[in-house]
């Protein structure tokens, strides 16, 4: 391809809302163009990158045995009513009416579509398993679309849906997909980590995320440096924190006492006053839980020096989401802010205790009465209390697998695989006949890759202060032949010869043959766009030399014209 | 690919609304599945066909020098307000609001998007011409979605948009695209015709349609058997009809007379009564013209034995559409139904006369008075009358190019190319600086191919009463190796060997290795789905023979196992 014949509108201007390198360089390098809030056009260079990533994903999905299909992007609301997600998905699900007032949805995902596709068409266990995938436009009406392709509203996703006669078969395919995904991210040249994840609105019993490691990642992931353990903070677990209990430190029997703690509303104040450690107290976090049909104030209890992990908390009370409760709502629920504890709560109030506190004794907690706390409590006396894992794992906590010290890192969610079980098939009454002729709902899995997000993720992981640095599998072209002064016939001719020779070797090459742009401008474009290599045809051509530049290291190397194609071929093979 | 591992849900049931062969066979053959009104999912076989057609289109567009990009499918309403099409496109333009009440559109086409993309990025004539295309989902909220993929609401289209500094350059690219389109349809193995067309809602100065010839086509096209002339009925022209005039037949001078024609409201009644031919009278057609801001009753006058072509009529009065006028509306406009003529019409009434009637004398027409007609009229006396081509060309009319007798045929519109001129660039203020440094709006062309519609068009042109018959470039697989009884090891092994050998030759092959289906079922599937060839591995295997079946002719041929791959290779090369 020739620069002069391709629409590559690079610019020095950075959009004011572009904080991430990928957002800046994709716009400035002429890869994408914003058409509206969270809406992007792919310009020719961006389209090539998108297609390359898409091709790798397709290839590995095909190799894994999945069948490619294509669901309609617009889907009838009736599908979403069947699954119940018309109620649970909130405002992200974009709904509209057609000219006949029929209700439709712009698909944000396609579990319902695919169940509808398979229902009544696969009727026997003999035709299972089956894995159907497509690579198609999605729309999520994000409250705050931002970060360019990283969190747009319209985006390209690969989503696969598998159908099974048994959970064992589902688990086998889940592993098959995990392997296929590993191959995808490896081929794309990405540094990634597979982590345990929360299943979110998709639901199901188990899920893993594929995180592209990058400082700008929106997700905090917990990893163990000593073993393979990794998890999204929302799903991360740790070995139980070892905290000396009341008896060990005070050597006195447990006896619940109400003590005056006037005006002391924080863990810190109370601990200082009672000369105990924060770990020896119970922290109460009050939230308003939102359900399909109601809201209510709920209380979560965690150890004084732990933090509540909101996704875990939300799952523990099976709510759609948790939001902050107002002072008034707290009061109306009969709760006393600053003095809330698990003993003597109003009966109607739902509360959950972190499972690490189960049967703990001697802890300090609020007495549910202004200005009073309890000391010497015994949680084993609380009958019917519900215990769940509620805490956010912290750096330095102990790995539950190997005893190592857990660390935080940042990642971009680029893939997510789920064991759905029969959540959707049961809701939509999609069944098959098993070996005994009995109708059973399909066991299902689903598997997503954010194809357009990967375009951005590659840059988040691979860039410098001059621009993007594409990996070999994702680069729009591998080599940029820069003709220093294209008005000079000998330079242009030599450049064209190298360009044709590289193409003949199957190396994707672009030639910067623009006559009106100066050399410095062409170099800036090369660095901004981020082709892996440039060949500069310039000053030393008369001596028989051109220069090869490695975009990653920016190292320059003079090479004889006669050897340049071979040198590049070797570099690209490496 | 193995049948046993692919989701191919064939069925004997024809959907009740499927009247066209393509609709029936695409559903029955397991290519597509309906998800809603005018919404279809592509199942695995259908996806392969769609991709093959898409690949041919992409390849020829790339070869033509166009740049591939990808516009967002959801576009801001502001784009459509700039071009004015928010007002002109009516209910087909699907509009919706997002969570913040922002107004958006599901793109039915992308002139506005691409002008927005190029605006301020191409600023000089030096960077022109440029042709940008994408292959993307479109949505048109059809009043009556029908015929399966032929007239769906969501569909896949290739649309290209070119930008030029001059009309000469635009015309050059228009021809370049015409050649590229010819190559596309030729490669797909289609019998097609390029015809002159009306530009419709897209607008512009000239357009051509690519018609796939098929009896079921929705479009009537006029062709000349003696020359290359072809046109959509909406745009077809003919040599002026030669009709003997009043003077030649009556040999009396022209003198307008009002004659009593009591109760005679039709051309036939009046002609019989006056003993003139219908060609010697003027027919009035009254319609209600719909404009952006008003409606009005307008009158079109054509020769008594001609028919009004509504698209031509609509263009002649520059209306959005023409609808039937009620008796009341006609009366309110001061018109007298059955007795309407161009002389003495109420002043406020807009009327247009067919250009073949210009300066005609001696014709009979209504006197705009109940029960009266005029004879001996002279149209040259009508000052300020507007003349346009208004008639529908009829079979047997004379070709204006060569004098041949025109014929009707039916076609499916599968492509449409337009010279838009500066319609959109002017409206959206998209300009470049010309050689003299003067800002000028881009000259534009646009070029569409209905990619998903082509999937149906191939079948409309290629089918029999058993099923589809794919052309070589469009077939999901070229050869279906049918293992007659896959429970017999020797048959399955021989089938697999042939399957592997064919694949090794690069021939796309599927093997029907299903153990629970009988031979008759597999044969029916072969005929229904329409792979070009089958190889039956069955009875005569023990003698060293298999059978090759040609789907098109259904001819069978016994071939030695050792020769089968070579025989098929030769057939497919032909």
mmCIF file with all atom_site columns, C-alpha atoms in Angstrom, chain A residues 231-352:
data_model
loop_
_atom_site.group_PDB
_atom_site.id
_atom_site.type_symbol
_atom_site.label_atom_id
_atom_site.label_alt_id
_atom_site.label_comp_id
_atom_site.label_asym_id
_atom_site.label_entity_id
_atom_site.label_seq_id
_atom_site.pdbx_PDB_ins_code
_atom_site.Cartn_x
_atom_site.Cartn_y
_atom_site.Cartn_z
_atom_site.occupancy
_atom_site.B_iso_or_equiv
_atom_site.pdbx_formal_charge
_atom_site.auth_seq_id
_atom_site.auth_comp_id
_atom_site.auth_asym_id
_atom_site.auth_atom_id
_atom_site.pdbx_PDB_model_num
ATOM 1   C CA . UNK A 1 231 ? -8.069  -13.183 40.536 1.00 0.00 ? 231 UNK A CA 1
ATOM 2   C CA . UNK A 1 232 ? -9.961  -10.020 39.894 1.00 0.00 ? 232 UNK A CA 1
ATOM 3   C CA . UNK A 1 233 ? -10.217 -8.079  43.160 1.00 0.00 ? 233 UNK A CA 1
ATOM 4   C CA . UNK A 1 234 ? -13.972 -8.750  42.986 1.00 0.00 ? 234 UNK A CA 1
ATOM 5   C CA . UNK A 1 235 ? -13.379 -12.480 43.288 1.00 0.00 ? 235 UNK A CA 1
ATOM 6   C CA . UNK A 1 236 ? -9.974  -12.696 44.995 1.00 0.00 ? 236 UNK A CA 1
ATOM 7   C CA . UNK A 1 237 ? -9.623  -14.836 48.084 1.00 0.00 ? 237 UNK A CA 1
ATOM 8   C CA . UNK A 1 238 ? -6.860  -15.110 50.697 1.00 0.00 ? 238 UNK A CA 1
ATOM 9   C CA . UNK A 1 239 ? -5.848  -17.440 53.476 1.00 0.00 ? 239 UNK A CA 1
ATOM 10  C CA . UNK A 1 240 ? -7.747  -16.525 56.648 1.00 0.00 ? 240 UNK A CA 1
ATOM 11  C CA . UNK A 1 241 ? -6.078  -13.613 58.394 1.00 0.00 ? 241 UNK A CA 1
ATOM 12  C CA . UNK A 1 242 ? -4.450  -14.704 61.600 1.00 0.00 ? 242 UNK A CA 1
ATOM 13  C CA . UNK A 1 243 ? -5.419  -12.268 64.336 1.00 0.00 ? 243 UNK A CA 1
ATOM 14  C CA . UNK A 1 244 ? -4.724  -12.854 68.053 1.00 0.00 ? 244 UNK A CA 1
ATOM 15  C CA . UNK A 1 245 ? -8.074  -13.024 69.819 1.00 0.00 ? 245 UNK A CA 1
ATOM 16  C CA . UNK A 1 246 ? -9.286  -11.396 72.984 1.00 0.00 ? 246 UNK A CA 1
ATOM 17  C CA . UNK A 1 247 ? -8.478  -14.277 75.275 1.00 0.00 ? 247 UNK A CA 1
ATOM 18  C CA . UNK A 1 248 ? -4.930  -14.649 73.972 1.00 0.00 ? 248 UNK A CA 1
ATOM 19  C CA . UNK A 1 249 ? -4.195  -10.953 74.461 1.00 0.00 ? 249 UNK A CA 1
ATOM 20  C CA . UNK A 1 250 ? -6.149  -10.216 77.645 1.00 0.00 ? 250 UNK A CA 1
ATOM 21  C CA . UNK A 1 251 ? -6.284  -13.596 79.287 1.00 0.00 ? 251 UNK A CA 1
ATOM 22  C CA . UNK A 1 252 ? -9.751  -12.842 80.644 1.00 0.00 ? 252 UNK A CA 1
ATOM 23  C CA . UNK A 1 253 ? -13.008 -14.720 80.073 1.00 0.00 ? 253 UNK A CA 1
ATOM 24  C CA . UNK A 1 254 ? -15.465 -13.593 77.424 1.00 0.00 ? 254 UNK A CA 1
ATOM 25  C CA . UNK A 1 255 ? -18.219 -11.447 78.834 1.00 0.00 ? 255 UNK A CA 1
ATOM 26  C CA . UNK A 1 256 ? -20.276 -9.023  76.814 1.00 0.00 ? 256 UNK A CA 1
ATOM 27  C CA . UNK A 1 257 ? -20.312 -5.579  78.343 1.00 0.00 ? 257 UNK A CA 1
ATOM 28  C CA . UNK A 1 258 ? -21.875 -2.338  77.175 1.00 0.00 ? 258 UNK A CA 1
ATOM 29  C CA . UNK A 1 259 ? -19.424 0.527   77.495 1.00 0.00 ? 259 UNK A CA 1
ATOM 30  C CA . UNK A 1 260 ? -19.868 4.242   77.076 1.00 0.00 ? 260 UNK A CA 1
ATOM 31  C CA . UNK A 1 261 ? -17.993 5.480   74.014 1.00 0.00 ? 261 UNK A CA 1
ATOM 32  C CA . UNK A 1 262 ? -19.472 8.918   73.774 1.00 0.00 ? 262 UNK A CA 1
ATOM 33  C CA . UNK A 1 263 ? -19.042 10.622  70.405 1.00 0.00 ? 263 UNK A CA 1
ATOM 34  C CA . UNK A 1 264 ? -16.724 7.885   69.145 1.00 0.00 ? 264 UNK A CA 1
ATOM 35  C CA . UNK A 1 265 ? -17.979 6.814   65.759 1.00 0.00 ? 265 UNK A CA 1
ATOM 36  C CA . UNK A 1 266 ? -14.870 5.425   64.087 1.00 0.00 ? 266 UNK A CA 1
ATOM 37  C CA . UNK A 1 267 ? -13.009 2.176   64.589 1.00 0.00 ? 267 UNK A CA 1
ATOM 38  C CA . UNK A 1 268 ? -9.864  4.188   65.254 1.00 0.00 ? 268 UNK A CA 1
ATOM 39  C CA . UNK A 1 269 ? -11.398 6.273   68.038 1.00 0.00 ? 269 UNK A CA 1
ATOM 40  C CA . UNK A 1 270 ? -12.961 3.304   69.763 1.00 0.00 ? 270 UNK A CA 1
ATOM 41  C CA . UNK A 1 271 ? -9.815  1.142   69.509 1.00 0.00 ? 271 UNK A CA 1
ATOM 42  C CA . UNK A 1 272 ? -7.637  3.879   70.928 1.00 0.00 ? 272 UNK A CA 1
ATOM 43  C CA . UNK A 1 273 ? -10.063 4.487   73.755 1.00 0.00 ? 273 UNK A CA 1
ATOM 44  C CA . UNK A 1 274 ? -10.332 0.789   74.630 1.00 0.00 ? 274 UNK A CA 1
ATOM 45  C CA . UNK A 1 275 ? -6.648  0.066   73.910 1.00 0.00 ? 275 UNK A CA 1
ATOM 46  C CA . UNK A 1 276 ? -7.448  -2.771  71.527 1.00 0.00 ? 276 UNK A CA 1
ATOM 47  C CA . UNK A 1 277 ? -6.222  -3.314  67.973 1.00 0.00 ? 277 UNK A CA 1
ATOM 48  C CA . UNK A 1 278 ? -8.507  -2.449  65.073 1.00 0.00 ? 278 UNK A CA 1
ATOM 49  C CA . UNK A 1 279 ? -8.413  -6.122  64.130 1.00 0.00 ? 279 UNK A CA 1
ATOM 50  C CA . UNK A 1 280 ? -10.220 -6.835  67.386 1.00 0.00 ? 280 UNK A CA 1
ATOM 51  C CA . UNK A 1 281 ? -13.278 -4.867  66.352 1.00 0.00 ? 281 UNK A CA 1
ATOM 52  C CA . UNK A 1 282 ? -16.142 -5.280  63.921 1.00 0.00 ? 282 UNK A CA 1
ATOM 53  C CA . UNK A 1 283 ? -16.751 -2.663  61.257 1.00 0.00 ? 283 UNK A CA 1
ATOM 54  C CA . UNK A 1 284 ? -20.302 -2.083  60.001 1.00 0.00 ? 284 UNK A CA 1
ATOM 55  C CA . UNK A 1 285 ? -20.879 -0.921  56.399 1.00 0.00 ? 285 UNK A CA 1
ATOM 56  C CA . UNK A 1 286 ? -24.420 0.165   55.606 1.00 0.00 ? 286 UNK A CA 1
ATOM 57  C CA . UNK A 1 287 ? -25.620 0.169   52.005 1.00 0.00 ? 287 UNK A CA 1
ATOM 58  C CA . UNK A 1 288 ? -28.883 0.438   50.150 1.00 0.00 ? 288 UNK A CA 1
ATOM 59  C CA . UNK A 1 289 ? -29.472 -2.762  48.169 1.00 0.00 ? 289 UNK A CA 1
ATOM 60  C CA . UNK A 1 290 ? -31.449 -2.389  44.930 1.00 0.00 ? 290 UNK A CA 1
ATOM 61  C CA . UNK A 1 291 ? -33.701 -5.283  43.890 1.00 0.00 ? 291 UNK A CA 1
ATOM 62  C CA . UNK A 1 292 ? -36.064 -5.678  40.957 1.00 0.00 ? 292 UNK A CA 1
ATOM 63  C CA . UNK A 1 293 ? -39.062 -4.721  43.072 1.00 0.00 ? 293 UNK A CA 1
ATOM 64  C CA . UNK A 1 294 ? -37.731 -2.919  46.153 1.00 0.00 ? 294 UNK A CA 1
ATOM 65  C CA . UNK A 1 295 ? -34.769 -1.301  47.900 1.00 0.00 ? 295 UNK A CA 1
ATOM 66  C CA . UNK A 1 296 ? -33.651 -1.826  51.488 1.00 0.00 ? 296 UNK A CA 1
ATOM 67  C CA . UNK A 1 297 ? -30.823 -0.806  53.785 1.00 0.00 ? 297 UNK A CA 1
ATOM 68  C CA . UNK A 1 298 ? -28.548 -3.780  54.549 1.00 0.00 ? 298 UNK A CA 1
ATOM 69  C CA . UNK A 1 299 ? -25.520 -4.056  56.829 1.00 0.00 ? 299 UNK A CA 1
ATOM 70  C CA . UNK A 1 300 ? -22.226 -5.831  56.167 1.00 0.00 ? 300 UNK A CA 1
ATOM 71  C CA . UNK A 1 301 ? -19.879 -6.621  59.026 1.00 0.00 ? 301 UNK A CA 1
ATOM 72  C CA . UNK A 1 302 ? -16.150 -7.064  58.429 1.00 0.00 ? 302 UNK A CA 1
ATOM 73  C CA . UNK A 1 303 ? -13.132 -7.000  60.678 1.00 0.00 ? 303 UNK A CA 1
ATOM 74  C CA . UNK A 1 304 ? -12.103 -3.500  61.705 1.00 0.00 ? 304 UNK A CA 1
ATOM 75  C CA . UNK A 1 305 ? -8.959  -3.454  59.590 1.00 0.00 ? 305 UNK A CA 1
ATOM 76  C CA . UNK A 1 306 ? -10.558 -5.009  56.485 1.00 0.00 ? 306 UNK A CA 1
ATOM 77  C CA . UNK A 1 307 ? -12.345 -3.315  53.632 1.00 0.00 ? 307 UNK A CA 1
ATOM 78  C CA . UNK A 1 308 ? -15.655 -4.371  52.155 1.00 0.00 ? 308 UNK A CA 1
ATOM 79  C CA . UNK A 1 309 ? -15.479 -5.653  48.550 1.00 0.00 ? 309 UNK A CA 1
ATOM 80  C CA . UNK A 1 310 ? -18.720 -4.318  47.068 1.00 0.00 ? 310 UNK A CA 1
ATOM 81  C CA . UNK A 1 311 ? -19.214 -6.920  44.350 1.00 0.00 ? 311 UNK A CA 1
ATOM 82  C CA . UNK A 1 312 ? -18.887 -9.718  46.907 1.00 0.00 ? 312 UNK A CA 1
ATOM 83  C CA . UNK A 1 313 ? -21.280 -7.848  49.187 1.00 0.00 ? 313 UNK A CA 1
ATOM 84  C CA . UNK A 1 314 ? -23.784 -7.341  46.386 1.00 0.00 ? 314 UNK A CA 1
ATOM 85  C CA . UNK A 1 315 ? -23.680 -11.049 45.516 1.00 0.00 ? 315 UNK A CA 1
ATOM 86  C CA . UNK A 1 316 ? -24.089 -11.963 49.220 1.00 0.00 ? 316 UNK A CA 1
ATOM 87  C CA . UNK A 1 317 ? -27.486 -10.268 49.385 1.00 0.00 ? 317 UNK A CA 1
ATOM 88  C CA . UNK A 1 318 ? -28.374 -11.160 45.787 1.00 0.00 ? 318 UNK A CA 1
ATOM 89  C CA . UNK A 1 319 ? -29.071 -7.552  44.868 1.00 0.00 ? 319 UNK A CA 1
ATOM 90  C CA . UNK A 1 320 ? -28.916 -5.909  41.450 1.00 0.00 ? 320 UNK A CA 1
ATOM 91  C CA . UNK A 1 321 ? -26.614 -3.259  42.850 1.00 0.00 ? 321 UNK A CA 1
ATOM 92  C CA . UNK A 1 322 ? -25.555 -1.518  46.065 1.00 0.00 ? 322 UNK A CA 1
ATOM 93  C CA . UNK A 1 323 ? -25.757 2.226   46.402 1.00 0.00 ? 323 UNK A CA 1
ATOM 94  C CA . UNK A 1 324 ? -25.021 4.605   49.270 1.00 0.00 ? 324 UNK A CA 1
ATOM 95  C CA . UNK A 1 325 ? -27.788 4.905   51.863 1.00 0.00 ? 325 UNK A CA 1
ATOM 96  C CA . UNK A 1 326 ? -28.742 8.397   53.054 1.00 0.00 ? 326 UNK A CA 1
ATOM 97  C CA . UNK A 1 327 ? -28.669 9.351   56.743 1.00 0.00 ? 327 UNK A CA 1
ATOM 98  C CA . UNK A 1 328 ? -32.436 9.460   56.669 1.00 0.00 ? 328 UNK A CA 1
ATOM 99  C CA . UNK A 1 329 ? -32.781 5.980   55.166 1.00 0.00 ? 329 UNK A CA 1
ATOM 100 C CA . UNK A 1 330 ? -30.404 4.626   57.813 1.00 0.00 ? 330 UNK A CA 1
ATOM 101 C CA . UNK A 1 331 ? -32.424 6.228   60.589 1.00 0.00 ? 331 UNK A CA 1
ATOM 102 C CA . UNK A 1 332 ? -35.709 4.971   59.123 1.00 0.00 ? 332 UNK A CA 1
ATOM 103 C CA . UNK A 1 333 ? -34.348 1.419   59.176 1.00 0.00 ? 333 UNK A CA 1
ATOM 104 C CA . UNK A 1 334 ? -33.795 1.754   62.936 1.00 0.00 ? 334 UNK A CA 1
ATOM 105 C CA . UNK A 1 335 ? -30.003 1.783   62.574 1.00 0.00 ? 335 UNK A CA 1
ATOM 106 C CA . UNK A 1 336 ? -27.645 4.029   64.519 1.00 0.00 ? 336 UNK A CA 1
ATOM 107 C CA . UNK A 1 337 ? -24.781 5.263   62.343 1.00 0.00 ? 337 UNK A CA 1
ATOM 108 C CA . UNK A 1 338 ? -21.415 4.951   64.073 1.00 0.00 ? 338 UNK A CA 1
ATOM 109 C CA . UNK A 1 339 ? -22.766 2.532   66.658 1.00 0.00 ? 339 UNK A CA 1
ATOM 110 C CA . UNK A 1 340 ? -24.038 -0.354  64.513 1.00 0.00 ? 340 UNK A CA 1
ATOM 111 C CA . UNK A 1 341 ? -23.189 -3.941  65.491 1.00 0.00 ? 341 UNK A CA 1
ATOM 112 C CA . UNK A 1 342 ? -24.546 -7.440  64.926 1.00 0.00 ? 342 UNK A CA 1
ATOM 113 C CA . UNK A 1 343 ? -26.044 -7.773  68.422 1.00 0.00 ? 343 UNK A CA 1
ATOM 114 C CA . UNK A 1 344 ? -29.459 -6.260  68.953 1.00 0.00 ? 344 UNK A CA 1
ATOM 115 C CA . UNK A 1 345 ? -30.113 -5.093  65.411 1.00 0.00 ? 345 UNK A CA 1
ATOM 116 C CA . UNK A 1 346 ? -33.713 -4.299  64.480 1.00 0.00 ? 346 UNK A CA 1
ATOM 117 C CA . UNK A 1 347 ? -35.257 -7.620  63.441 1.00 0.00 ? 347 UNK A CA 1
ATOM 118 C CA . UNK A 1 348 ? -36.236 -6.533  59.930 1.00 0.00 ? 348 UNK A CA 1
ATOM 119 C CA . UNK A 1 349 ? -32.712 -5.526  58.964 1.00 0.00 ? 349 UNK A CA 1
ATOM 120 C CA . UNK A 1 350 ? -30.787 -7.900  56.670 1.00 0.00 ? 350 UNK A CA 1
ATOM 121 C CA . UNK A 1 351 ? -27.168 -8.285  57.652 1.00 0.00 ? 351 UNK A CA 1
ATOM 122 C CA . UNK A 1 352 ? -24.248 -10.403 56.518 1.00 0.00 ? 352 UNK A CA 1
#
